[in-house]
Amino acid sequence: MSSTRPLRVAIVGAGPAGIYAADILSKTDLDVSIDLFERLPAPFGLVRYGVAPDHPRIKGIVNALHKVLSKGDVRLLANVDYGVDLKLDDLRQFYDAVIFSTGAIRDAALPVPGIDLEGSYGAADFVSWYDGHPDVPRTWPLDAKEVAVLGAGNVALDVARILAKHADDLLPTEIPANVYDILKASLVTDVHVFARRGPAQVKFSPLELRELGHVPDVDIVVYPEDFDFDEGSMEAVEASNQTKQVVKTLTDWTLVEPSTQKASRRIHLHFLHAPSEITGDDGKVTGVRTERTALQGDGTVKGTGEFHDWPVQAVYRAVGYFGSPLAEIPFDELKGVISNREGRVVDMDGDHLPGVYATGWIKRGPVGLIGHTKSDASETVRHLVEDVTGVGDGGDVAAGDPAGGRTATHGDPQAVLDFLVDRGVEVVEWSEFELLDAHERSLGEPHGRERIKVVPRDEMIEIAKGRA
Ligand SMILES: Cc1cc2nc3c(=O)[nH]c(=O)nc-3n(C[C@H](O)[C@H](O)[C@H](O)COP(=O)(O)OP(=O)(O)OC[C@H]3O[C@@H](n4cnc5c(N)ncnc54)[C@H](O)[C@@H]3O)c2cc1C
Ligand SMILES: NC(=O)c1ccc[n+]([C@@H]2O[C@H](COP(=O)([O-])OP(=O)(O)OC[C@H]3O[C@@H](n4cnc5c(N)ncnc54)[C@H](OP(=O)(O)O)[C@@H]3O)[C@@H](O)[C@H]2O)c1
């Protein structure tokens, strides 16, 4: 093998991490040919299937990602599922290097009694449903009047807001028709969010928290007895402007006169309540039990042995996401990430699996904003380039290696397409996705909406292939 042909790189997962990695790699001095694989018929990962529909500014990041893929430097191969349609040994035939950027889609576990009762849900599943993910059921039971959301991160805020918001206020967004219909019929009146630590320890972003106070016909209710600040809290407020803003917003809400609150729906924010059990009757959720916690001085909490029962008919756990293992790739079961050192995938002995890399949430865990996946991708791509060129701290390929890291036996870009067609995989390429994109925009246009998403996978493919 000579280094006369471009370096062939596969990136698996077309969320922001994968797209930024492709963009950064295409701008290096390497002569490179990049294929971006995606399991779904549409790219953009959680920007399309996670970011809340009533956050159009963030959804707009899709436009920047769109630009990267329309430049033509990167070939999209969507509707291809790594682990099912192909595995690492297959990829090694066609590519000299592989970057995994498969993100996280599952909910982290919450090991409390009653978590499997009917009416107890994971936030990730609910998010996938309201954002029109093609692989989840079309229906969602919204027959609870009182609902608990466990956890105090931005996902908890998204879930609480979407549950409490009147469906008509979501109508201008890209929510699918089935989601609107079901939200419209929701019986919810009260959403209780439970944080196990204090107001200075929540992981809400200031902007997202303030937004909660502006949801039409929804009051925010806080409880002064939940407001405790230990030395660790004061240090956190001093150290972070964000924490300061969050604490101010929450504290301002304690001053609101209850008699002025007349909305038909409420979001209650509870602090220093750790979920200890989901209670039920006849297999169904009837309540949640929390244990009052106390701050210990350093921002951590301990249980006080004082329990509270809250009547609710549904519980959503929003205690974080968790990555899923991938076939033939070393996985850290504790952290839910691909085992890696700064993006170089490592085996059990800590040795780099030559040519294999990771980036985004599957590299460092399910925390951080879309922008963070860019710096992540820079680090991973830097190591890949070092390994291929032998320049820098990398060491898979010695400097001056005549093959320049070109290990694939089939360097022709057509070969992988032939392989997938032989396996009966209906690959959706960029120009085909553009048809689907245009179709969704045309559905939205008469209603003054940016787009209306097509949800069923088959329908997405039919439209992309120009058969519908
Ligand atoms: C509910 C929610 C709301 C959020 N809202 C915001 C927000 O408003 N602002 C913000 O900045 N950040 C937000 N974030 C964070 C942001 O979404 C993440 O930082 C970012 O999406 C992580 O990027 P990623 O590419 O690593 O993963 P993902 O976005 O999850 O992309 C991974 C991609 O890999 C694909 N994939 C997975 N497995 C396979 C496989 N086997 N084969 C092929 N493809 C595969 C997936 O289908 C997906 O397209 C939110 C996160 C969540 C969970
Ligand atoms: N609009 C936006 O910008 C937006 C929207 C959504 C998501 N995101 C980002 O996406 C990332 C993921 O968000 P996330 O909300 O899933 O995660 P997160 O920010 O890590 O929040 C998880 C929450 O769950 C709590 N928790 C964890 N285990 C628990 C348990 N056993 N019992 C009770 N509570 C528990 C945590 O409490 P402790 O702190 O006590 O551990 C924390 O409050 C974050 O970086 C977030 O900012 C951003």
Coordinates of C-alpha atoms and ligand atoms in Angstrom, one line a residue:
M1 CA 0.0 0.0 0.0
S2 CA 1.3 3.4 -0.9
S3 CA 0.3 6.8 0.5
T4 CA -0.6 8.0 -3.0
R5 CA -4.3 7.5 -2.5
P6 CA -6.2 9.6 0.0
L7 CA -6.4 8.4 3.6
R8 CA -9.9 6.7 4.0
V9 CA -11.6 7.6 7.2
A10 CA -15.0 6.4 8.5
I11 CA -16.8 8.4 11.1
V12 CA -19.7 6.5 12.8
G13 CA -22.5 8.7 14.1
A14 CA -23.6 11.9 12.4
G15 CA -24.4 13.9 15.4
P16 CA -22.6 17.2 16.1
A17 CA -19.5 15.4 17.3
G18 CA -19.2 13.3 14.1
I19 CA -19.9 16.2 11.8
Y20 CA -17.4 18.5 13.6
A21 CA -14.8 15.8 13.4
A22 CA -15.4 15.4 9.7
D23 CA -15.2 19.2 9.2
I24 CA -12.0 19.6 11.2
L25 CA -10.4 16.5 9.5
S26 CA -11.3 17.8 6.0
K27 CA -9.5 21.0 6.8
T28 CA -6.2 19.4 7.8
D29 CA -3.2 19.1 5.5
L30 CA -4.0 15.4 5.1
D31 CA -5.2 14.1 1.7
V32 CA -8.3 12.5 3.1
S33 CA -11.6 10.9 2.0
I34 CA -14.3 10.8 4.7
D35 CA -17.4 8.7 4.9
L36 CA -19.9 9.6 7.7
F37 CA -22.1 6.7 8.7
E38 CA -25.4 7.3 10.5
R39 CA -27.9 4.7 11.9
L40 CA -31.0 6.9 11.2
P41 CA -32.1 8.1 7.7
A42 CA -31.4 11.7 8.9
P43 CA -28.2 13.2 10.4
F44 CA -27.7 15.7 13.2
G45 CA -28.1 13.4 16.2
L46 CA -29.5 15.0 19.3
V47 CA -29.8 18.4 17.6
R48 CA -32.6 16.9 15.6
Y49 CA -33.8 14.3 18.2
G50 CA -32.9 15.8 21.6
V51 CA -33.0 19.6 21.6
A52 CA -36.4 20.7 22.6
P53 CA -38.7 21.8 19.7
D54 CA -39.4 25.2 21.4
H55 CA -35.7 26.0 21.3
P56 CA -35.5 27.1 17.6
R57 CA -32.3 29.0 18.1
I58 CA -30.5 25.8 19.2
K59 CA -32.3 23.8 16.6
G60 CA -30.9 26.3 14.1
I61 CA -27.4 24.8 14.7
V62 CA -28.7 22.2 12.2
N63 CA -28.1 24.9 9.5
A64 CA -24.4 25.2 10.4
L65 CA -24.1 21.4 10.4
H66 CA -26.0 21.3 7.1
K67 CA -23.4 23.6 5.5
V68 CA -20.6 21.2 6.5
L69 CA -22.3 18.3 4.8
S70 CA -23.3 20.2 1.7
K71 CA -19.7 21.2 0.9
G72 CA -19.1 17.9 -0.7
D73 CA -15.9 17.0 1.2
V74 CA -17.7 14.5 3.4
R75 CA -19.9 11.6 2.1
L76 CA -23.0 10.8 4.2
L77 CA -24.0 7.2 4.4
A78 CA -27.2 7.3 6.5
N79 CA -29.5 4.4 7.4
V80 CA -26.5 2.3 8.1
D81 CA -26.3 0.8 11.6
Y82 CA -22.9 0.0 12.9
G83 CA -23.0 -3.4 14.7
V84 CA -25.9 -4.6 12.5
D85 CA -25.0 -3.7 8.9
L86 CA -21.3 -3.7 9.4
K87 CA -18.7 -4.1 12.2
L88 CA -15.1 -3.1 12.8
D89 CA -13.5 -5.9 10.7
D90 CA -15.7 -4.9 7.8
L91 CA -14.8 -1.2 8.2
R92 CA -11.1 -2.1 8.3
Q93 CA -11.3 -3.5 4.7
F94 CA -12.4 -0.1 3.4
Y95 CA -10.9 2.5 5.8
D96 CA -7.5 3.3 7.3
A97 CA -9.0 4.9 10.4
V98 CA -12.4 4.9 12.1
I99 CA -13.8 7.5 14.5
F100 CA -16.8 6.5 16.7
S101 CA -19.2 9.4 17.6
T102 CA -22.3 7.4 18.5
G103 CA -23.4 9.6 21.4
A104 CA -25.8 8.4 24.1
I105 CA -29.5 7.7 23.7
R106 CA -30.4 5.7 26.8
D107 CA -31.4 6.9 30.3
A108 CA -29.0 6.3 33.1
A109 CA -30.5 3.8 35.6
L110 CA -32.1 5.0 38.9
P111 CA -32.0 2.0 41.2
V112 CA -35.0 2.8 43.5
P113 CA -37.9 0.4 44.3
G114 CA -40.8 0.9 41.9
I115 CA -38.8 2.2 39.0
D116 CA -40.3 -0.4 36.7
L117 CA -43.9 0.4 37.6
E118 CA -46.3 1.3 34.8
G119 CA -46.2 5.1 34.6
S120 CA -42.5 5.4 35.4
Y121 CA -40.5 6.6 32.3
G122 CA -37.1 7.6 31.3
A123 CA -36.7 11.2 30.1
A124 CA -34.7 10.0 27.1
D125 CA -37.6 8.0 25.8
F126 CA -40.0 10.9 26.3
V127 CA -37.6 13.3 24.5
S128 CA -37.3 10.8 21.6
W129 CA -41.0 10.7 21.4
Y130 CA -41.7 14.4 21.4
D131 CA -38.9 15.1 19.0
G132 CA -40.2 12.5 16.5
H133 CA -37.5 9.9 16.7
P134 CA -38.3 7.2 14.1
D135 CA -37.5 4.2 16.4
V136 CA -39.9 4.9 19.3
P137 CA -43.6 4.3 19.5
R138 CA -45.9 7.1 18.1
T139 CA -48.1 7.3 21.2
W140 CA -47.4 8.4 24.7
P141 CA -49.7 8.1 27.8
L142 CA -50.4 11.6 29.1
D143 CA -53.3 10.7 31.4
A144 CA -51.6 11.8 34.7
K145 CA -52.7 15.0 36.4
E146 CA -49.7 15.1 38.8
V147 CA -46.3 14.2 37.5
A148 CA -42.8 13.9 39.1
V149 CA -39.6 14.7 37.3
L150 CA -36.5 13.4 39.1
G151 CA -33.2 15.2 38.6
A152 CA -32.2 18.8 38.3
G153 CA -30.4 19.2 35.0
N154 CA -31.4 20.8 31.7
V155 CA -33.1 17.7 30.5
A156 CA -35.3 17.7 33.6
L157 CA -36.2 21.4 32.7
D158 CA -37.0 20.4 29.1
V159 CA -39.2 17.5 30.2
A160 CA -41.0 19.6 32.9
R161 CA -41.6 22.5 30.5
I162 CA -42.9 20.3 27.6
L163 CA -45.2 18.5 30.0
A164 CA -46.6 21.7 31.5
K165 CA -46.7 23.8 28.4
H166 CA -50.0 24.1 26.5
A167 CA -49.8 22.2 23.2
D168 CA -51.0 25.3 21.3
D169 CA -47.9 27.1 22.5
L170 CA -45.8 24.4 20.8
L171 CA -47.7 24.5 17.6
P172 CA -45.3 27.0 15.8
T173 CA -42.4 24.6 16.4
E174 CA -41.5 21.5 14.4
I175 CA -43.3 19.0 16.6
P176 CA -44.9 16.2 14.7
A177 CA -48.8 16.2 14.4
N178 CA -49.1 13.1 16.6
V179 CA -47.1 14.8 19.4
Y180 CA -49.3 17.9 19.2
D181 CA -52.5 15.8 19.3
I182 CA -51.4 13.9 22.4
L183 CA -50.0 16.9 24.2
K184 CA -53.2 18.7 23.5
A185 CA -55.2 16.0 25.3
S186 CA -52.8 15.9 28.3
L187 CA -54.6 16.0 31.7
V188 CA -51.5 17.4 33.5
T189 CA -52.0 20.2 36.0
D190 CA -48.9 19.9 38.3
V191 CA -45.3 18.9 37.5
H192 CA -43.0 18.4 40.5
V193 CA -39.3 18.6 39.8
F194 CA -37.1 17.0 42.6
A195 CA -33.4 18.0 43.1
R196 CA -31.5 15.8 45.5
R197 CA -29.2 18.7 46.4
G198 CA -29.7 22.4 47.2
P199 CA -30.5 25.4 45.0
A200 CA -26.8 26.2 44.5
Q201 CA -26.1 22.6 43.3
V202 CA -28.7 22.3 40.5
K203 CA -27.3 21.8 37.0
F204 CA -29.8 24.1 35.3
S205 CA -28.5 26.7 32.9
P206 CA -29.6 30.3 33.8
L207 CA -31.3 31.0 30.5
E208 CA -33.2 27.7 30.5
L209 CA -34.3 28.3 34.1
R210 CA -35.5 31.9 33.5
E211 CA -37.4 30.6 30.4
L212 CA -39.5 28.5 32.7
G213 CA -40.9 31.6 34.3
H214 CA -42.2 32.9 30.9
V215 CA -44.3 29.8 29.9
P216 CA -47.8 31.1 29.3
D217 CA -50.4 30.0 31.9
V218 CA -47.8 28.0 34.0
D219 CA -46.8 29.2 37.5
I220 CA -43.5 28.4 39.1
V221 CA -43.9 27.3 42.7
V222 CA -40.9 27.0 45.1
Y223 CA -40.8 26.3 48.8
P224 CA -38.8 28.5 51.2
E225 CA -38.0 25.6 53.5
D226 CA -36.0 24.0 50.6
F227 CA -33.6 26.9 50.5
D228 CA -30.5 26.1 52.4
F229 CA -27.0 27.3 51.5
D230 CA -23.9 25.7 53.2
E231 CA -20.3 26.9 52.9
G232 CA -19.9 24.8 49.7
S233 CA -23.0 26.6 48.3
M234 CA -21.6 30.0 49.0
E235 CA -18.3 29.1 47.4
A236 CA -20.2 27.8 44.3
V237 CA -22.1 31.0 44.0
E238 CA -18.9 33.1 44.4
A239 CA -17.0 30.9 41.9
S240 CA -19.6 30.8 39.1
N241 CA -21.6 33.6 37.6
Q242 CA -24.0 30.9 36.2
T243 CA -24.6 29.5 39.7
K244 CA -25.1 33.1 41.0
Q245 CA -27.8 33.7 38.3
V246 CA -29.5 30.4 38.9
V247 CA -29.7 31.0 42.7
K248 CA -31.0 34.6 42.1
T249 CA -33.8 33.4 39.8
L250 CA -34.8 30.7 42.2
T251 CA -34.6 33.0 45.2
D252 CA -36.7 35.7 43.4
W253 CA -39.4 33.0 42.9
T254 CA -39.6 32.6 46.7
L255 CA -40.8 36.2 46.9
V256 CA -43.8 35.7 44.6
E257 CA -47.1 36.1 46.5
P258 CA -49.0 32.7 46.1
S259 CA -52.3 34.6 45.8
T260 CA -51.1 36.1 42.6
Q261 CA -50.6 32.7 41.0
K262 CA -53.6 31.8 39.0
A263 CA -52.3 29.7 36.1
S264 CA -54.1 26.5 35.2
R265 CA -50.8 24.5 35.4
R266 CA -47.8 24.6 37.8
I267 CA -44.2 23.5 37.8
H268 CA -43.1 23.0 41.4
L269 CA -39.3 23.0 42.1
H270 CA -38.3 21.0 45.1
F271 CA -34.8 21.0 46.6
L272 CA -33.1 18.7 49.1
H273 CA -35.4 15.8 48.2
A274 CA -33.8 12.6 47.1
P275 CA -36.1 10.0 45.5
S276 CA -36.2 6.9 47.6
E277 CA -39.1 4.9 46.1
I278 CA -41.8 5.0 43.5
T279 CA -44.9 3.8 45.1
G280 CA -47.7 2.0 43.3
D281 CA -50.9 0.1 43.3
D282 CA -51.9 -2.7 41.0
G283 CA -48.6 -2.3 39.1
K284 CA -49.2 1.4 38.4
V285 CA -47.5 4.5 39.8
T286 CA -49.5 6.3 42.5
G287 CA -46.7 8.4 44.1
V288 CA -43.1 9.1 44.8
R289 CA -41.4 9.0 48.1
T290 CA -38.5 11.4 48.8
E291 CA -36.1 11.6 51.6
R292 CA -35.2 15.1 52.9
T293 CA -31.5 15.6 52.5
A294 CA -29.2 18.0 54.4
L295 CA -26.2 19.8 53.0
Q296 CA -22.9 18.7 54.6
G297 CA -20.8 21.8 54.1
D298 CA -19.1 21.0 50.9
G299 CA -22.2 20.9 48.6
T300 CA -22.8 17.2 49.1
V301 CA -25.8 15.9 50.9
K302 CA -26.8 13.1 53.3
G303 CA -30.2 11.6 54.0
T304 CA -32.0 12.8 57.2
G305 CA -34.4 9.9 57.6
E306 CA -37.4 12.2 57.1
F307 CA -39.6 11.0 54.2
H308 CA -42.3 12.7 52.2
D309 CA -45.0 11.1 50.0
W310 CA -46.2 12.9 46.9
P311 CA -49.2 11.7 45.1
V312 CA -48.3 11.5 41.4
Q313 CA -49.5 9.3 38.6
A314 CA -46.4 9.4 36.4
V315 CA -42.7 9.7 37.1
Y316 CA -40.0 10.8 34.7
R317 CA -36.4 10.1 35.7
A318 CA -34.1 12.7 34.2
V319 CA -30.9 11.7 36.0
G320 CA -28.6 11.7 32.9
Y321 CA -28.1 9.7 29.8
F322 CA -25.8 6.7 29.4
G323 CA -23.8 5.5 26.4
S324 CA -24.3 2.1 24.8
P325 CA -21.5 -0.4 23.9
L326 CA -20.6 -1.0 20.3
A327 CA -19.7 -4.4 18.7
E328 CA -16.0 -5.2 18.8
I329 CA -15.1 -1.9 20.6
P330 CA -13.7 -1.8 24.2
F331 CA -16.3 -0.2 26.5
D332 CA -16.1 1.2 30.0
E333 CA -19.2 -0.2 31.6
L334 CA -18.9 2.1 34.7
K335 CA -18.7 5.3 32.8
G336 CA -20.8 4.2 29.7
V337 CA -18.1 5.4 27.3
I338 CA -15.8 3.8 24.7
S339 CA -12.5 3.1 26.6
N340 CA -10.1 5.8 25.3
R341 CA -7.3 8.1 26.1
E342 CA -7.9 11.6 24.7
G343 CA -9.9 10.0 21.9
R344 CA -7.5 7.1 21.1
V345 CA -9.5 3.9 21.7
V346 CA -7.6 1.6 24.1
D347 CA -7.9 -2.1 24.9
M348 CA -7.9 -3.6 28.4
D349 CA -4.1 -3.2 28.7
G350 CA -4.4 0.5 27.8
D351 CA -2.8 0.0 24.4
H352 CA -4.2 2.0 21.5
L353 CA -6.3 0.0 19.0
P354 CA -4.5 1.2 15.9
G355 CA -6.6 3.4 13.7
V356 CA -9.6 3.5 16.1
Y357 CA -10.8 6.7 17.7
A358 CA -13.8 8.2 19.6
T359 CA -15.3 11.6 20.0
G360 CA -18.3 13.4 21.5
W361 CA -20.5 12.0 24.3
I362 CA -19.4 8.4 23.6
K363 CA -15.8 9.5 24.3
R364 CA -16.3 11.6 27.5
G365 CA -19.8 10.8 28.8
P366 CA -23.2 12.5 28.3
V367 CA -22.4 15.9 29.7
G368 CA -21.9 19.2 27.9
L369 CA -23.3 21.4 25.2
I370 CA -23.2 21.0 21.4
G371 CA -20.3 23.5 21.3
H372 CA -18.2 21.2 23.5
T373 CA -18.2 18.5 20.9
K374 CA -16.1 20.8 18.7
S375 CA -13.2 20.9 21.1
D376 CA -13.6 17.2 21.6
A377 CA -13.4 16.6 17.9
S378 CA -10.3 18.8 17.6
E379 CA -8.4 16.7 20.2
T380 CA -9.4 13.4 18.6
V381 CA -8.6 14.5 15.0
R382 CA -5.2 15.9 16.2
H383 CA -4.3 12.5 17.6
L384 CA -5.4 10.8 14.4
V385 CA -3.2 13.1 12.3
E386 CA -0.3 12.6 14.7
D387 CA -0.7 8.8 14.4
V388 CA -0.9 8.9 10.6
T389 CA 2.0 11.3 10.0
G390 CA 4.2 10.3 12.9
V391 CA 4.5 14.0 13.8
G392 CA 3.6 15.1 17.3
D393 CA 3.2 12.9 20.3
G394 CA 1.5 10.1 18.3
G395 CA 3.1 6.7 17.8
D396 CA 1.1 4.2 15.8
V397 CA 2.9 4.9 12.6
A398 CA 6.6 5.8 12.6
A399 CA 7.5 9.1 10.9
G400 CA 8.3 8.4 7.3
D401 CA 6.2 5.2 7.1
P402 CA 5.9 4.8 3.3
A403 CA 2.2 3.5 3.7
G404 CA 1.4 6.6 5.8
G405 CA -1.2 4.6 7.8
R406 CA -3.0 3.4 4.7
T407 CA -4.0 -0.1 5.8
A408 CA -7.4 -0.7 4.1
T409 CA -7.4 -3.3 1.3
H410 CA -10.2 -1.6 -0.7
G411 CA -9.3 2.1 -1.0
D412 CA -12.0 2.7 -3.7
P413 CA -14.9 4.6 -2.2
Q414 CA -17.4 2.6 -4.3
A415 CA -16.3 -0.7 -2.6
V416 CA -18.1 0.0 0.7
L417 CA -21.3 0.9 -1.2
D418 CA -21.2 -2.4 -3.1
F419 CA -20.6 -4.2 0.2
L420 CA -23.7 -2.6 1.8
V421 CA -25.9 -3.1 -1.3
D422 CA -24.9 -6.8 -1.2
R423 CA -26.1 -6.9 2.4
G424 CA -29.5 -5.3 1.4
V425 CA -28.8 -2.0 3.2
E426 CA -30.7 0.9 1.7
V427 CA -28.1 3.7 2.1
V428 CA -29.4 7.2 2.3
E429 CA -26.8 9.7 0.9
W430 CA -26.7 13.5 1.4
S431 CA -28.5 14.4 -1.8
E432 CA -31.3 12.0 -0.8
F433 CA -31.5 13.4 2.7
E434 CA -31.8 16.8 1.1
L435 CA -35.0 15.6 -0.6
L436 CA -36.4 14.7 2.8
D437 CA -35.3 18.0 4.2
A438 CA -37.0 19.9 1.4
H439 CA -40.1 17.8 1.9
E440 CA -40.3 18.6 5.7
R441 CA -39.8 22.3 5.0
S442 CA -42.6 22.2 2.4
L443 CA -44.9 20.6 4.9
G444 CA -44.2 23.4 7.4
E445 CA -44.3 26.4 5.0
P446 CA -48.1 26.8 4.5
H447 CA -48.4 27.0 8.3
G448 CA -45.5 29.4 8.8
R449 CA -43.4 26.7 10.4
E450 CA -39.8 26.0 9.7
R451 CA -40.6 22.3 9.1
I452 CA -42.9 19.5 10.1
K453 CA -40.9 16.4 10.8
V454 CA -41.6 13.1 9.0
V455 CA -41.5 10.5 11.7
P456 CA -41.9 6.9 10.5
R457 CA -38.5 5.5 9.2
D458 CA -40.1 3.8 6.1
E459 CA -41.7 7.1 5.1
M460 CA -38.4 9.0 5.6
I461 CA -36.7 6.6 3.3
E462 CA -39.4 6.6 0.7
I463 CA -39.3 10.4 0.5
A464 CA -35.5 10.5 0.5
K465 CA -35.4 8.0 -2.4
G466 CA -37.9 10.0 -4.3
R467 CA -40.5 7.2 -4.3
A468 CA -43.2 9.1 -2.3
Ligands
LIG1 C1 -32.7 16.2 25.7 C2 -31.4 16.9 25.3 C3 -31.5 18.3 25.0 C4 -30.3 19.0 24.7 N1 -30.4 20.3 24.4 C5 -29.3 21.0 24.2 C6 -29.4 22.4 23.9 O1 -30.5 23.0 23.9 N2 -28.2 23.0 23.7 C7 -27.0 22.4 23.7 O2 -26.0 23.0 23.4 N3 -26.9 21.1 23.9 C8 -28.0 20.4 24.2 N4 -27.9 19.0 24.5 C9 -26.6 18.4 24.5 C10 -26.2 18.0 23.0 O3 -27.3 17.4 22.4 C11 -25.0 17.1 23.0 O4 -23.9 17.8 23.6 C12 -24.6 16.6 21.7 O5 -25.7 16.2 20.9 C13 -23.6 15.4 21.7 O6 -23.2 15.1 20.4 P1 -22.8 13.6 19.9 O7 -22.5 13.8 18.5 O8 -21.7 13.1 20.8 O9 -24.0 12.7 20.2 P2 -25.4 12.6 19.4 O10 -26.0 14.0 19.2 O11 -26.2 11.7 20.2 O12 -25.1 11.9 18.0 C14 -24.8 10.6 17.9 C15 -25.2 10.0 16.5 O13 -24.7 8.7 16.4 C16 -25.8 7.9 15.8 N5 -25.5 6.5 16.1 C17 -25.6 5.9 17.4 N6 -25.4 4.6 17.3 C18 -25.0 4.4 16.0 C19 -24.7 3.2 15.3 N7 -24.6 2.0 15.9 N8 -24.4 3.3 14.0 C20 -24.5 4.4 13.3 N9 -24.9 5.6 13.9 C21 -25.1 5.6 15.3 C22 -27.0 8.4 16.4 O14 -28.2 8.1 15.7 C23 -26.8 9.9 16.4 O15 -27.2 10.5 15.2 C24 -29.1 18.3 24.8 C25 -29.0 17.0 25.1 C26 -30.2 16.3 25.4 C27 -30.1 14.8 25.8
LIG2 N1 -31.0 23.8 26.8 C1 -29.8 23.2 27.0 O1 -28.8 23.9 26.9 C2 -29.7 21.8 27.3 C3 -30.9 21.0 27.4 C4 -30.7 19.7 27.7 C5 -29.5 19.1 28.0 N2 -28.4 19.9 27.9 C6 -27.1 19.4 28.4 O2 -27.0 18.0 28.2 C7 -26.2 17.4 29.3 C8 -27.0 16.3 29.9 O3 -28.1 16.9 30.7 P1 -28.9 16.0 31.8 O4 -29.9 16.9 32.4 O5 -29.2 14.7 31.2 O6 -27.7 15.7 32.8 P2 -27.1 16.5 34.1 O7 -26.9 17.9 33.7 O8 -25.9 15.7 34.5 O9 -28.2 16.4 35.2 C9 -28.5 15.2 35.8 C10 -29.3 15.5 37.1 O10 -29.7 14.3 37.6 C11 -29.4 14.2 39.0 N3 -29.2 12.8 39.5 C12 -28.3 11.9 39.0 N4 -28.4 10.8 39.7 C13 -29.5 10.9 40.5 C14 -30.1 10.1 41.5 N5 -29.7 8.8 41.7 N6 -31.1 10.6 42.2 C15 -31.5 11.9 42.0 N7 -31.0 12.7 41.1 C16 -30.0 12.3 40.4 C17 -28.1 15.0 39.2 O11 -28.0 15.4 40.5 P3 -26.5 15.6 41.1 O12 -26.0 16.9 40.6 O13 -26.8 15.7 42.6 O14 -25.7 14.5 40.7 C18 -28.5 16.2 38.2 O15 -29.3 17.1 38.9 C19 -25.9 18.5 30.2 O16 -24.6 19.0 30.0 C20 -26.9 19.6 29.8 O17 -26.5 20.9 30.1 C21 -28.5 21.2 27.6

